[in-house]
């Protein structure tokens, strides 16, 4: 049976970090359930994207995850399958698709490692920063796959960085806290991925595994220290 794009991306993240222990595709929800969970989430869900959302809930010391993709987003990825090439037609859809898988996976891994304050701001910022870093690396793999030399050019990187870090528009958020969260995560991820671009494959893998193990404060300190070193 052919693997889905979803399962391929989950397996990629698990090979990079750790097994999450569940098939995250089982956490996919439909539009009706998304609407119900959005109501339960209250004000925090008002500014979430209508195209893709991840819901996290803790009950009886268990983590419940719901991942929603709009029909439009799925249709775009089916029409312009990124496994056949990455372009302006599908890069934004792929970014949203990958980020939600990443949110769910890292939330589950953190929960397995003892994190329980899943409603805290640091938890949310940690997931957002990690997702932007990991999504950039996934995009690099997609681009490299279709290059004969398997090398990604400076032009490719500028294009990826524009769509991931410049075109996101965090200033559009009305909620001050959410706006600050996305602004900070985008700035930190943009800085950190520039450092990752200077590393070879093995050093990069070691680095991102250590980075993933840090809490949000640790990640932020790591990035700021690297920025000071290269300034």
Coordinates of N, CA and C in Angstrom, one line a residue:
X1 N 0.8 -1.2 0.0 CA 0.0 0.0 0.0 C 0.9 1.3 0.0
X2 N 0.6 2.2 -0.9 CA 1.4 3.4 -1.0 C 1.2 4.3 0.3
X3 N 2.4 4.8 0.7 CA 2.3 5.7 1.9 C 1.7 7.0 1.5
X4 N 1.1 7.6 2.5 CA 0.5 9.0 2.3 C 1.6 10.0 2.5
X5 N 1.4 11.2 2.0 CA 2.3 12.3 2.3 C 2.4 12.5 3.9
X6 N 1.3 12.4 4.5 CA 1.3 12.6 6.0 C 2.2 11.6 6.7
X7 N 2.0 10.3 6.3 CA 2.8 9.2 7.0 C 4.3 9.4 6.7
X8 N 4.6 9.8 5.5 CA 6.0 10.0 5.1 C 6.6 11.1 6.0
X9 N 5.9 12.2 6.2 CA 6.5 13.3 7.0 C 6.6 12.9 8.4
X10 N 5.6 12.2 9.0 CA 5.7 11.7 10.3 C 6.9 10.8 10.5
X11 N 7.1 9.9 9.6 CA 8.2 8.9 9.7 C 9.5 9.7 9.6
X12 N 9.6 10.7 8.8 CA 10.8 11.5 8.7 C 11.1 12.2 10.1
X13 N 10.1 12.8 10.7 CA 10.3 13.4 12.0 C 10.7 12.4 13.1
X14 N 10.1 11.2 13.0 CA 10.4 10.2 14.0 C 11.8 9.6 13.8
X15 N 12.3 9.5 12.6 CA 13.7 9.1 12.3 C 14.6 10.1 12.9
X16 N 14.2 11.4 12.8 CA 15.1 12.5 13.2 C 15.2 12.6 14.7
X17 N 14.0 12.4 15.4 CA 13.9 12.6 16.8 C 13.6 11.4 17.6
X18 N 12.4 10.9 17.6 CA 12.0 9.8 18.4 C 10.6 9.3 18.0
X19 N 10.3 8.0 18.3 CA 9.0 7.5 17.9 C 8.0 8.0 18.8
X20 N 6.9 8.5 18.2 CA 5.8 9.1 19.0 C 4.9 8.0 19.6
X21 N 4.8 6.8 19.0 CA 4.1 5.7 19.6 C 2.6 5.6 19.0
X22 N 2.2 6.6 18.2 CA 0.9 6.5 17.6 C 0.9 6.9 16.2
X23 N -0.1 6.5 15.4 CA -0.2 7.0 14.1 C -1.0 8.3 14.1
X24 N -0.3 9.4 13.8 CA -1.0 10.7 13.9 C -2.1 10.9 12.9
X25 N -2.1 10.1 11.9 CA -3.2 10.2 10.9 C -4.5 9.8 11.6
X26 N -4.5 9.0 12.7 CA -5.7 8.7 13.4 C -6.2 9.9 14.2
X27 N -5.5 10.9 14.3 CA -5.9 12.1 15.0 C -6.5 13.2 14.1
X28 N -6.6 12.9 12.8 CA -7.3 13.8 11.8 C -8.8 13.9 12.2
X29 N -9.3 15.1 12.1 CA -10.7 15.4 12.4 C -11.3 16.2 11.2
X30 N -12.6 16.1 11.2 CA -13.4 16.8 10.1 C -13.7 18.2 10.5
X31 N -14.4 18.9 9.6 CA -14.7 20.3 9.8 C -15.7 20.5 11.0
X32 N -16.6 19.6 11.1 CA -17.6 19.7 12.2 C -16.9 19.5 13.6
X33 N -16.0 18.6 13.7 CA -15.3 18.4 15.0 C -14.4 19.6 15.2
X34 N -13.8 20.1 14.2 CA -12.9 21.3 14.3 C -13.7 22.4 14.9
X35 N -14.9 22.6 14.4 CA -15.8 23.7 14.9 C -16.1 23.5 16.3
X36 N -16.4 22.3 16.7 CA -16.7 22.0 18.1 C -15.5 22.3 19.0
X37 N -14.3 21.8 18.6 CA -13.1 22.1 19.4 C -12.7 23.5 19.5
X38 N -13.0 24.2 18.4 CA -12.7 25.7 18.4 C -13.5 26.4 19.4
X39 N -14.8 26.0 19.5 CA -15.7 26.6 20.5 C -15.1 26.3 21.9
X40 N -14.7 25.1 22.2 CA -14.2 24.7 23.5 C -12.9 25.4 23.8
X41 N -12.1 25.7 22.8 CA -10.8 26.4 23.0 C -11.0 27.8 23.3
X42 N -12.2 28.4 23.0 CA -12.5 29.8 23.3 C -11.7 30.8 22.5
X43 N -11.3 31.9 23.2 CA -10.7 33.0 22.6 C -9.4 32.7 21.9
X44 N -8.7 31.7 22.4 CA -7.4 31.3 21.9 C -7.4 30.8 20.5
X45 N -8.6 30.3 20.1 CA -8.8 29.7 18.8 C -9.3 30.7 17.7
X46 N -9.7 31.9 18.1 CA -10.3 32.8 17.2 C -9.4 33.2 16.1
X47 N -8.1 33.3 16.3 CA -7.2 33.8 15.3 C -6.4 32.6 14.6
X48 N -6.8 31.4 14.9 CA -6.1 30.3 14.3 C -6.5 30.2 12.8
X49 N -5.7 29.7 12.0 CA -6.0 29.6 10.6 C -7.2 28.7 10.3
X50 N -8.0 29.1 9.4 CA -9.2 28.3 9.0 C -8.8 27.2 8.1
X51 N -7.5 27.1 7.6 CA -7.0 26.1 6.7 C -6.4 24.9 7.4
X52 N -5.8 25.1 8.6 CA -5.2 24.0 9.3 C -5.1 24.4 10.8
X53 N -5.4 23.4 11.6 CA -5.3 23.7 13.1 C -4.9 22.4 13.8
X54 N -4.3 22.5 14.9 CA -4.0 21.4 15.8 C -4.6 21.7 17.2
X55 N -5.3 20.8 17.7 CA -5.9 21.0 19.0 C -5.3 20.0 20.0
X56 N -5.0 20.5 21.2 CA -4.4 19.7 22.3 C -5.2 19.8 23.5
X57 N -5.5 18.7 24.2 CA -6.3 18.7 25.4 C -5.8 17.6 26.3
X58 N -5.6 17.9 27.6 CA -5.2 17.0 28.6 C -6.4 16.6 29.5
X59 N -6.6 15.3 29.6 CA -7.7 14.7 30.5 C -7.2 13.4 31.0
X60 N -7.4 13.2 32.3 CA -7.1 11.9 33.0 C -5.6 11.6 32.7
X61 N -4.8 12.6 32.8 CA -3.3 12.5 32.5 C -3.0 11.8 31.2
X62 N -3.9 12.1 30.2 CA -3.6 11.6 28.8 C -3.7 12.8 27.9
X63 N -3.0 12.8 26.8 CA -3.0 13.9 25.8 C -3.9 13.5 24.7
X64 N -4.8 14.4 24.3 CA -5.7 14.1 23.2 C -5.3 15.2 22.1
X65 N -5.2 14.7 20.9 CA -4.7 15.5 19.8 C -5.8 15.5 18.7
X66 N -6.0 16.6 18.1 CA -6.9 16.7 16.9 C -6.2 17.5 15.9
X67 N -6.1 17.0 14.6 CA -5.5 17.7 13.5 C -6.5 18.0 12.5
X68 N -6.6 19.2 12.1 CA -7.6 19.6 11.1 C -7.0 20.2 9.8
X69 N -7.4 19.7 8.7 CA -7.0 20.4 7.4 C -8.3 20.7 6.6
X70 N -8.3 21.8 6.1 CA -9.5 22.2 5.3 C -9.5 21.4 4.0
X71 N -10.7 21.2 3.4 CA -10.8 20.5 2.1 C -10.0 21.2 1.0
X72 N -10.0 22.6 1.1 CA -9.3 23.4 0.1 C -7.8 23.1 0.2
X73 N -7.2 23.0 1.4 CA -5.8 22.8 1.5 C -5.4 21.4 0.9
X74 N -6.2 20.4 1.3 CA -5.9 19.0 0.8 C -6.0 19.0 -0.7
X75 N -7.0 19.7 -1.3 CA -7.2 19.7 -2.7 C -6.0 20.3 -3.4
X76 N -5.4 21.4 -2.8 CA -4.2 22.0 -3.4 C -3.0 21.1 -3.4
X77 N -2.9 20.3 -2.3 CA -1.8 19.4 -2.2 C -2.0 18.2 -3.2
X78 N -3.2 17.8 -3.4 CA -3.5 16.7 -4.3 C -3.3 17.2 -5.8
X79 N -3.7 18.4 -6.0 CA -3.5 19.0 -7.4 C -2.1 19.3 -7.7
X80 N -1.3 19.7 -6.7 CA 0.1 20.1 -6.9 C 0.9 19.3 -5.9
X81 N 1.0 18.0 -6.0 CA 1.7 17.1 -5.0 C 3.1 17.5 -4.9
X82 N 3.6 17.9 -3.7 CA 5.0 18.4 -3.5 C 5.9 17.2 -3.8
X83 N 5.5 16.0 -3.8 CA 6.4 14.9 -4.1 C 6.7 14.8 -5.6
X84 N 6.0 15.6 -6.4 CA 6.3 15.8 -7.8 C 7.1 17.1 -8.1
X85 N 7.3 17.9 -7.0 CA 8.0 19.1 -7.2 C 7.4 20.2 -6.3
X86 N 8.3 21.1 -5.9 CA 7.9 22.2 -5.0 C 7.9 23.5 -5.8
X87 N 6.8 24.3 -5.7 CA 6.7 25.5 -6.5 C 5.8 26.5 -5.7
X88 N 5.6 27.6 -6.4 CA 4.8 28.7 -5.8 C 3.3 28.2 -5.6
X89 N 2.9 27.1 -6.4 CA 1.6 26.6 -6.3 C 1.3 25.8 -5.0
X90 N 2.3 25.2 -4.4 CA 2.1 24.3 -3.3 C 2.9 24.6 -2.1
X91 N 3.8 25.5 -2.1 CA 4.7 25.7 -0.9 C 4.0 26.2 0.3
X92 N 3.0 27.1 0.1 CA 2.3 27.6 1.3 C 1.4 26.5 1.9
X93 N 0.8 25.7 1.1 CA 0.0 24.6 1.5 C 0.9 23.5 2.2
X94 N 2.0 23.3 1.7 CA 2.9 22.3 2.3 C 3.4 22.8 3.7
X95 N 3.7 24.0 3.8 CA 4.2 24.6 5.0 C 3.1 24.4 6.1
X96 N 1.9 24.7 5.8 CA 0.8 24.5 6.8 C 0.6 23.0 7.1
X97 N 0.7 22.2 6.1 CA 0.5 20.7 6.3 C 1.6 20.2 7.2
X98 N 2.9 20.5 7.0 CA 4.0 20.0 7.8 C 3.9 20.6 9.2
X99 N 3.6 21.8 9.3 CA 3.7 22.4 10.7 C 2.7 21.8 11.6
X100 N 1.5 21.4 11.1 CA 0.5 20.8 12.0 C 0.9 19.4 12.5
X101 N 1.5 18.6 11.6 CA 2.1 17.3 11.9 C 3.2 17.5 13.0
X102 N 4.0 18.5 12.8 CA 5.1 18.8 13.7 C 4.6 19.2 15.1
X103 N 3.6 20.1 15.1 CA 3.0 20.5 16.4 C 2.5 19.2 17.2
X104 N 1.8 18.4 16.5 CA 1.2 17.2 17.1 C 2.3 16.3 17.6
X105 N 3.3 16.0 16.8 CA 4.3 15.1 17.1 C 5.2 15.6 18.3
X106 N 5.6 16.8 18.3 CA 6.4 17.3 19.4 C 5.6 17.5 20.7
X107 N 4.3 17.8 20.6 CA 3.5 17.9 21.8 C 3.4 16.5 22.4
X108 N 3.2 15.5 21.6 CA 3.1 14.1 22.1 C 4.5 13.7 22.7
X109 N 5.6 14.0 22.1 CA 6.9 13.6 22.6 C 7.2 14.4 23.9
X110 N 6.8 15.6 24.0 CA 7.0 16.4 25.3 C 6.1 15.8 26.4
X111 N 4.9 15.5 26.0 CA 4.0 14.9 27.0 C 4.6 13.6 27.5
X112 N 5.1 12.7 26.6 CA 5.7 11.5 27.1 C 6.9 11.7 28.0
X113 N 7.6 12.8 27.8 CA 8.8 13.1 28.6 C 8.4 13.9 29.9
X114 N 7.1 14.0 30.2 CA 6.7 14.6 31.5 C 6.1 16.0 31.4
X115 N 6.1 16.6 30.3 CA 5.5 18.0 30.2 C 4.0 17.9 30.4
X116 N 3.5 18.7 31.3 CA 2.0 18.6 31.5 C 1.3 20.0 31.4
X117 N 2.1 21.0 31.4 CA 1.5 22.4 31.2 C 1.3 22.7 29.8
X118 N 0.5 22.0 29.1 CA 0.3 22.2 27.7 C -0.4 23.4 27.3
X119 N -1.1 24.1 28.3 CA -1.8 25.3 28.0 C -0.9 26.6 28.2
X120 N 0.3 26.4 28.6 CA 1.2 27.5 29.0 C 1.7 28.2 27.7
X121 N 2.1 29.4 27.9 CA 2.6 30.2 26.7 C 4.0 29.7 26.3
X122 N 4.9 29.3 27.2 CA 6.1 28.7 26.8 C 6.0 27.4 26.0
X123 N 5.0 26.6 26.4 CA 4.8 25.4 25.6 C 4.4 25.7 24.2
X124 N 3.5 26.7 24.0 CA 3.0 27.1 22.7 C 4.1 27.7 21.9
X125 N 5.0 28.5 22.5 CA 6.1 29.1 21.8 C 7.1 28.1 21.4
X126 N 7.3 27.1 22.3 CA 8.3 26.0 22.0 C 7.8 25.3 20.7
X127 N 6.5 24.9 20.7 CA 6.0 24.2 19.5 C 6.1 25.0 18.3
X128 N 5.8 26.3 18.3 CA 5.9 27.1 17.1 C 7.3 27.3 16.6
X129 N 8.2 27.5 17.5 CA 9.6 27.7 17.1 C 10.2 26.4 16.5
X130 N 9.9 25.2 17.2 CA 10.3 23.9 16.7 C 9.7 23.6 15.3
X131 N 8.5 24.0 15.1 CA 7.8 23.7 13.9 C 8.4 24.5 12.7
X132 N 8.8 25.8 13.0 CA 9.3 26.6 11.9 C 10.7 26.1 11.5
X133 N 11.5 25.7 12.5 CA 12.8 25.1 12.2 C 12.7 23.8 11.4
X134 N 11.9 22.9 11.9 CA 11.7 21.6 11.3 C 11.1 21.7 9.9
X135 N 10.2 22.6 9.7 CA 9.6 22.8 8.4 C 10.6 23.3 7.4
X136 N 11.4 24.2 7.8 CA 12.5 24.7 6.9 C 13.4 23.5 6.4
X137 N 13.7 22.6 7.3 CA 14.6 21.5 7.0 C 13.8 20.5 6.1
X138 N 12.5 20.3 6.3 CA 11.7 19.5 5.4 C 11.7 20.1 4.0
X139 N 11.5 21.4 3.9 CA 11.4 22.1 2.6 C 12.8 21.9 1.9
X140 N 13.9 22.0 2.6 CA 15.2 21.8 2.0 C 15.3 20.4 1.3
X141 N 14.8 19.4 2.0 CA 14.8 18.0 1.5 C 14.0 17.9 0.2
X142 N 12.8 18.5 0.2 CA 12.0 18.5 -1.0 C 12.7 19.1 -2.2
X143 N 13.3 20.3 -1.9 CA 14.0 21.0 -3.0 C 15.2 20.1 -3.5
X144 N 16.0 19.6 -2.5 CA 17.2 18.9 -2.9 C 16.9 17.6 -3.7
X145 N 15.7 17.0 -3.4 CA 15.4 15.7 -4.0 C 15.3 15.9 -5.6
X146 N 14.8 17.1 -6.0 CA 14.6 17.4 -7.4 C 15.8 18.1 -8.1
X147 N 16.9 18.2 -7.4 CA 18.1 18.7 -7.9 C 19.1 17.6 -8.3
X148 N 19.6 17.6 -9.5 CA 20.4 16.5 -10.0 C 21.6 16.3 -9.1
X149 N 22.2 17.5 -8.6 CA 23.3 17.4 -7.7 C 23.0 17.2 -6.2
X150 N 21.7 17.2 -5.9 CA 21.2 17.1 -4.5 C 21.6 18.2 -3.7
X151 N 22.0 19.3 -4.3 CA 22.4 20.5 -3.6 C 21.4 21.6 -3.8
X152 N 21.2 22.4 -2.7 CA 20.2 23.5 -2.7 C 21.0 24.8 -2.9
X153 N 20.6 25.6 -3.9 CA 21.2 26.8 -4.3 C 20.9 27.9 -3.3
X154 N 21.6 29.0 -3.3 CA 21.3 30.2 -2.5 C 19.9 30.7 -2.9
X155 N 19.6 30.7 -4.2 CA 18.3 31.2 -4.7 C 17.2 30.3 -4.1
X156 N 17.4 29.0 -4.1 CA 16.4 28.1 -3.5 C 16.2 28.5 -2.0
X157 N 17.3 28.7 -1.3 CA 17.2 29.0 0.2 C 16.5 30.3 0.4
X158 N 16.8 31.3 -0.4 CA 16.1 32.6 -0.3 C 14.6 32.5 -0.6
X159 N 14.3 31.7 -1.6 CA 12.8 31.4 -1.9 C 12.1 30.7 -0.7
X160 N 12.8 29.7 -0.1 CA 12.2 29.0 1.0 C 12.0 29.9 2.2
X161 N 13.1 30.7 2.5 CA 13.1 31.6 3.6 C 12.0 32.7 3.5
X162 N 11.8 33.1 2.3 CA 10.8 34.1 2.1 C 9.4 33.6 2.4
X163 N 9.1 32.4 1.9 CA 7.8 31.9 2.2 C 7.5 31.4 3.6
X164 N 8.6 31.0 4.3 CA 8.5 30.5 5.6 C 8.6 31.6 6.7
X165 N 9.5 32.6 6.5 CA 9.8 33.5 7.5 C 9.3 35.0 7.2
X166 N 9.2 35.3 5.9 CA 8.8 36.7 5.5 C 7.4 36.8 5.1
X167 N 6.8 35.8 4.6 CA 5.4 35.9 4.1 C 4.3 35.4 5.1
X168 N 4.7 35.1 6.3 CA 3.8 34.6 7.2 C 2.8 35.6 7.8
X169 N 3.3 36.9 7.9 CA 2.5 38.0 8.3 C 2.0 37.9 9.8
X170 N 2.9 37.7 10.8 CA 2.4 37.7 12.2 C 1.8 39.0 12.6
X171 N 2.1 40.1 11.9 CA 1.6 41.4 12.3 C 0.1 41.4 12.1
X172 N -0.4 40.5 11.3 CA -1.9 40.5 11.1 C -2.7 40.0 12.3
X173 N -2.1 39.4 13.2 CA -2.8 38.9 14.4 C -3.2 40.1 15.3
X174 N -4.5 40.1 15.7 CA -5.0 41.2 16.5 C -4.6 41.0 18.0
X175 N -4.7 39.7 18.5 CA -4.3 39.4 19.8 C -2.8 39.7 20.1
X176 N -2.5 40.5 21.0 CA -1.1 41.0 21.3 C -0.2 39.8 21.6
X177 N -0.7 38.9 22.4 CA 0.1 37.7 22.9 C 0.4 36.8 21.7
X178 N -0.6 36.5 20.9 CA -0.4 35.6 19.7 C 0.5 36.3 18.7
X179 N 0.4 37.6 18.5 CA 1.2 38.3 17.6 C 2.7 38.3 18.1
X180 N 2.9 38.5 19.4 CA 4.2 38.4 19.9 C 4.8 37.0 19.8
X181 N 4.0 36.0 20.0 CA 4.5 34.6 19.9 C 5.0 34.3 18.5
X182 N 4.2 34.7 17.5 CA 4.6 34.3 16.1 C 5.8 35.2 15.7
X183 N 5.8 36.5 16.1 CA 6.9 37.4 15.7 C 8.2 36.8 16.3
X184 N 8.2 36.5 17.6 CA 9.4 36.0 18.2 C 9.9 34.7 17.6
X185 N 8.9 33.7 17.4 CA 9.3 32.4 16.9 C 9.9 32.6 15.5
X186 N 9.3 33.4 14.7 CA 9.8 33.6 13.3 C 11.2 34.2 13.3
X187 N 11.4 35.2 14.2 CA 12.8 35.8 14.2 C 13.8 34.8 14.7
X188 N 13.5 34.0 15.7 CA 14.4 33.1 16.3 C 14.7 31.9 15.3
X189 N 13.6 31.4 14.6 CA 13.8 30.4 13.7 C 14.6 30.8 12.5
X190 N 14.4 32.0 12.0 CA 15.1 32.5 10.8 C 16.6 32.6 11.2
X191 N 16.9 33.1 12.4 CA 18.3 33.2 12.8 C 18.9 31.8 13.0
X192 N 18.2 30.9 13.6 CA 18.8 29.5 13.9 C 19.0 28.8 12.6
X193 N 18.1 28.8 11.7 CA 18.2 28.1 10.4 C 19.4 28.6 9.6
X194 N 19.7 29.9 9.7 CA 20.9 30.4 9.1 C 22.1 29.7 9.6
X195 N 22.2 29.5 10.9 CA 23.3 28.7 11.5 C 23.3 27.3 11.0
X196 N 22.1 26.6 11.0 CA 22.1 25.3 10.5 C 22.6 25.1 9.1
X197 N 22.3 26.1 8.3 CA 22.8 26.1 6.9 C 24.3 26.0 6.8
X198 N 25.0 26.4 7.8 CA 26.5 26.3 7.8 C 27.1 25.0 8.2
X199 N 26.2 24.0 8.6 CA 26.7 22.7 9.1 C 26.5 21.6 8.1
X200 N 27.4 20.6 8.2 CA 27.2 19.5 7.3 C 26.1 18.6 7.9
X201 N 25.8 17.5 7.1 CA 24.6 16.7 7.5 C 24.7 16.1 8.9
X202 N 25.8 15.5 9.3 CA 25.9 14.9 10.6 C 25.9 15.9 11.8
X203 N 26.7 17.0 11.6 CA 26.7 18.0 12.6 C 25.3 18.7 12.8
X204 N 24.6 18.8 11.6 CA 23.3 19.4 11.7 C 22.3 18.5 12.5
X205 N 22.4 17.2 12.2 CA 21.5 16.2 12.9 C 21.8 16.2 14.4
X206 N 23.1 16.2 14.8 CA 23.4 16.3 16.2 C 22.9 17.6 16.8
X207 N 23.0 18.7 16.1 CA 22.6 20.0 16.6 C 21.1 20.0 16.9
X208 N 20.3 19.6 15.9 CA 18.9 19.8 16.0 C 18.3 18.8 17.0
X209 N 19.0 17.6 17.2 CA 18.5 16.7 18.3 C 18.8 17.3 19.6
X210 N 19.9 18.0 19.8 CA 20.1 18.6 21.1 C 19.2 19.8 21.3
X211 N 19.0 20.5 20.2 CA 18.0 21.7 20.3 C 16.6 21.3 20.6
X212 N 16.2 20.2 20.1 CA 14.8 19.7 20.3 C 14.6 19.3 21.8
X213 N 15.7 18.9 22.5 CA 15.6 18.5 23.9 C 15.5 19.6 24.8
X214 N 15.8 20.9 24.4 CA 15.7 22.0 25.2 C 14.3 22.5 25.4
X215 N 14.0 23.2 26.6 CA 12.8 23.9 26.7 C 12.8 25.2 25.9
X216 N 11.7 26.0 26.0 CA 11.7 27.2 25.2 C 12.8 28.2 25.6
X217 N 13.0 28.4 26.9 CA 14.0 29.3 27.4 C 15.4 28.8 26.9
X218 N 15.6 27.5 26.9 CA 16.9 27.0 26.5 C 17.1 27.2 25.0
X219 N 16.1 27.0 24.2 CA 16.2 27.2 22.8 C 16.5 28.6 22.5
X220 N 15.8 29.5 23.2 CA 16.0 30.9 22.9 C 17.5 31.3 23.3
X221 N 18.0 30.9 24.4 CA 19.3 31.2 24.8 C 20.3 30.6 23.8
X222 N 20.1 29.4 23.3 CA 21.0 28.8 22.4 C 21.1 29.6 21.1
X223 N 19.9 30.1 20.6 CA 19.9 30.9 19.4 C 20.6 32.2 19.6
X224 N 20.3 32.9 20.7 CA 20.9 34.2 20.9 C 22.4 34.1 21.1
X225 N 22.9 33.0 21.7 CA 24.3 32.8 21.9 C 25.0 32.6 20.6
X226 N 24.3 31.8 19.7 CA 24.9 31.6 18.3 C 24.9 32.9 17.5
X227 N 23.9 33.7 17.7 CA 23.9 35.0 17.0 C 25.0 35.9 17.5
X228 N 25.3 35.9 18.8 CA 26.3 36.7 19.4 C 27.7 36.3 18.8
X229 N 27.8 34.9 18.7 CA 29.1 34.4 18.2 C 29.4 34.8 16.8
X230 N 28.4 34.9 16.0 CA 28.6 35.2 14.5 C 28.4 36.7 14.2
X231 N 28.1 37.5 15.2 CA 27.9 38.9 15.0 C 29.2 39.6 14.7

